Amino acid sequence: MQGKSGPARQVWRGGATWQGMTVLNDWFFRQGGRDRFINWLAIDSKLNSTLGESWSRIKDYWNAGSSYFARFQLVGWRRLLNEFASEGLTMLFGGFVVLYGLALPAFQEFDESKFQTGKYAVTFLDVNGNEIGKRGILHNDAVPLDQIPDVLIKATLATEDRRFFEHYGIDVLGTVRALLTNVQANEVVQGGSTLTQQLAKNLFLSSERSLQRKIKELFLAFLLESRYSKRQILKLYFDRAYMGGGTFGVEAAAQYYFGKSVRDINMAEAAMLAGLFKAPTKFSPLVDLAASRARTNQVLDNLVEAGYYTAGQVHAARMNPAKIAENRTSTSPDWFLDWAYEEVQRLAEGKGQYVLTARTTVDLTLQRQAEEALNATLKRNGRADHFNSGAIVVMEPDGKVRAIVGGPDYGESQFNRATHAKRQPGSSFKVYVYAAAMENGYTPDTIVRDASRSCGNWSPSNYGGGGGSGARMPLWQALARSLNTVATELSFAVGRDKVIEMTKRLGIDGVKKTCSMALGDGGITVLEHTGGFATFANGGKRATPYGILDITTSKGDLLYSRERDEPPPKQILSQHVAEEMNTMLYRVVNEGTGGMANLDFTNVAGKTGTSTGPKDAWFMGFTGKYVAGVWIGNDDNHAMRAGVTGGHQAAPVWHDLMTVAHTDMNIPTIPGLAPHPRQIEEQQRLAALKAAQVAAGIEPTKAADTGKPESIMPDKTRAVLKTLTAALRKAEGGPGEPAASPAPSGAPQDPVKEKPAERPDRRATLFDSSPGELATSPAQSAQ
């Protein structure tokens, strides 16, 4: 066998015939290729062996584990209990995630600095130096809780939160009881909010009636209860609650209504103060004495029902109601003062002075007129058109704020919608898009098309639907008609970044780059928006809103002066661009959507705005004297009646306000516009009057040039007093009349000086003329 194997191997490799078969030469073996290539058979064998062993081990482990856990298997009621526990933990974890999501916005509203007793104590004055209000927690107004009368504490708890010392921020039983009472009475007669919830709302939140605000209030109440004791919370409540008439806290209210400290009030006065917490304006004795007395009796009933006093003990308080101190009025410009207080804190920060007096720019008459204009439209159209709120800002073209209305009722809600609420401006935002276009080569007569490109999946459409007719028109007409397509296309053509840069230049922050930004899809405050329009009204200079003229310390030192400390306003728009914008905004009022704001005695330029929903209605406009912004809407952001627009709701408010705000025809001309015909007539009338006075030998007054008011003393009275003075001096042996300065040589003597003539009272001539007497002849004017 061995002898055959050798030759056979040799014959095989040699390619010879072996056992009758022809064998080829084995070049693969001859080159050593099998040693150099992968041994796939060995790898396959190893892989199969490994997988087999692994699967065997896994089964062993599984069987061992199953045997081990089998001893923990639950059956019957134990299994059912385990299932409930497992599901409960899952739901608890999910609920925790949801609660965290709901609580996070509330915790972001929490501001520890609002608990400080007050860094600043500020007394505010009007332009003439008359006191108009105070802000800040005055150092001598903080009455310790131990010195607040027990009857006031009990009256407050009996009326607002009887279980205050028993709950942990939320009174579930009290809420259920209030709900049942309200259902039985078919109206809201009891509230379910605890004192802690009310404090949270007063310190951190607005009074908008929405589920989101209520959720924030709940979590903030829990947070307050976890950080402060009941006594601290009660003390904060007494110090921070708004009590009407611009007063905050029970001490300030006692001084305001009764002229004495809260330490000295009696039961009737305590009951009246406790009744103000719910609605300080509605139940103020200065606003509605009957409602105040009824509310006081209700508080006295609560004292008896809560078991704090007997009916006999409160009988004397019923028979002897609280007497209000004399000379108390509720005309404090609270919305303006709240904003002015923020301005004072900003200006006085880091200067080490905290008891201050600030002279402001507010016009009390204009402030009252603005409040009346807003409330009138809310009463007239609010229910039918489904809106319940609004805001107004009035300023001069340089940014001097004259009036702020932050809502319909300061007593009900102190949230200032004019300075803090960011609402969608709608088409009123288009002015910034058009201004950016003016800076980049467009003119009011540039021809544009009523069409626009798409942005992603979004395409603009005009009011009433439709993506544009494709018609060609001048740019001013597109603004007058408030076409969304043209404004959107302008933002794309000019560049949305340039539009954002324009808004920042004009003092408006927070505008985001979106496809529909040209249509006012972002949030903006009425104050910011009005300041932006003021830039056009003054010819292109930056108009930063301001309300403080100067601030002095308790020692009388001048801490801040606007004239001294503020630089001159910068020219942020060219005069040419501002004038072109004014001509287009003028045509918006006279030929476009703002027709209801037009005035018959002066030019008006402005722009309407309506957001999607509609949720916001705006009119922003200006004359040569005032710039005003009006917003109408709902605090909870609910939509108004379909069809409500800025041109039909906000523009009439603006018109009514400006009609009474302009008390004379001394109205500057809007840059870029010609004077109004009525103003030309008035200027001609005054010129003729001046000429007639000169002809009659009456020297025209220079009061208008100096800014000083005319003397209210008639010339006849002044002449009699001068004669009497001369007689007294002569009787004393002194000179009768002071020697007149010698007339220049050659000059004729003035006959008026030789014999005083009886001059008419020029105030009657200047101010008693009606608007219809604009064409009065010079002779008639002199009479």
CSV table of N, CA and C in Angstrom, one decimal, residues 7 96 552 581 674:
chain,number,residue,atom,x,y,z
A,7,PRO,N,4.0,6.5,-5.7
A,7,PRO,CA,3.9,6.7,-7.1
A,7,PRO,C,2.6,7.4,-7.5
A,96,PHE,N,-46.7,63.6,37.6
A,96,PHE,CA,-45.6,64.5,38.0
A,96,PHE,C,-45.0,65.3,36.8
A,552,THR,N,-35.8,114.9,42.4
A,552,THR,CA,-35.0,115.5,43.5
A,552,THR,C,-35.0,114.6,44.7
A,581,MET,N,-43.2,108.9,4.3
A,581,MET,CA,-44.1,108.0,5.1
A,581,MET,C,-45.3,108.8,5.6
A,674,ALA,N,-48.9,119.9,3.9
A,674,ALA,CA,-49.2,121.3,3.9
A,674,ALA,C,-50.2,121.6,5.1
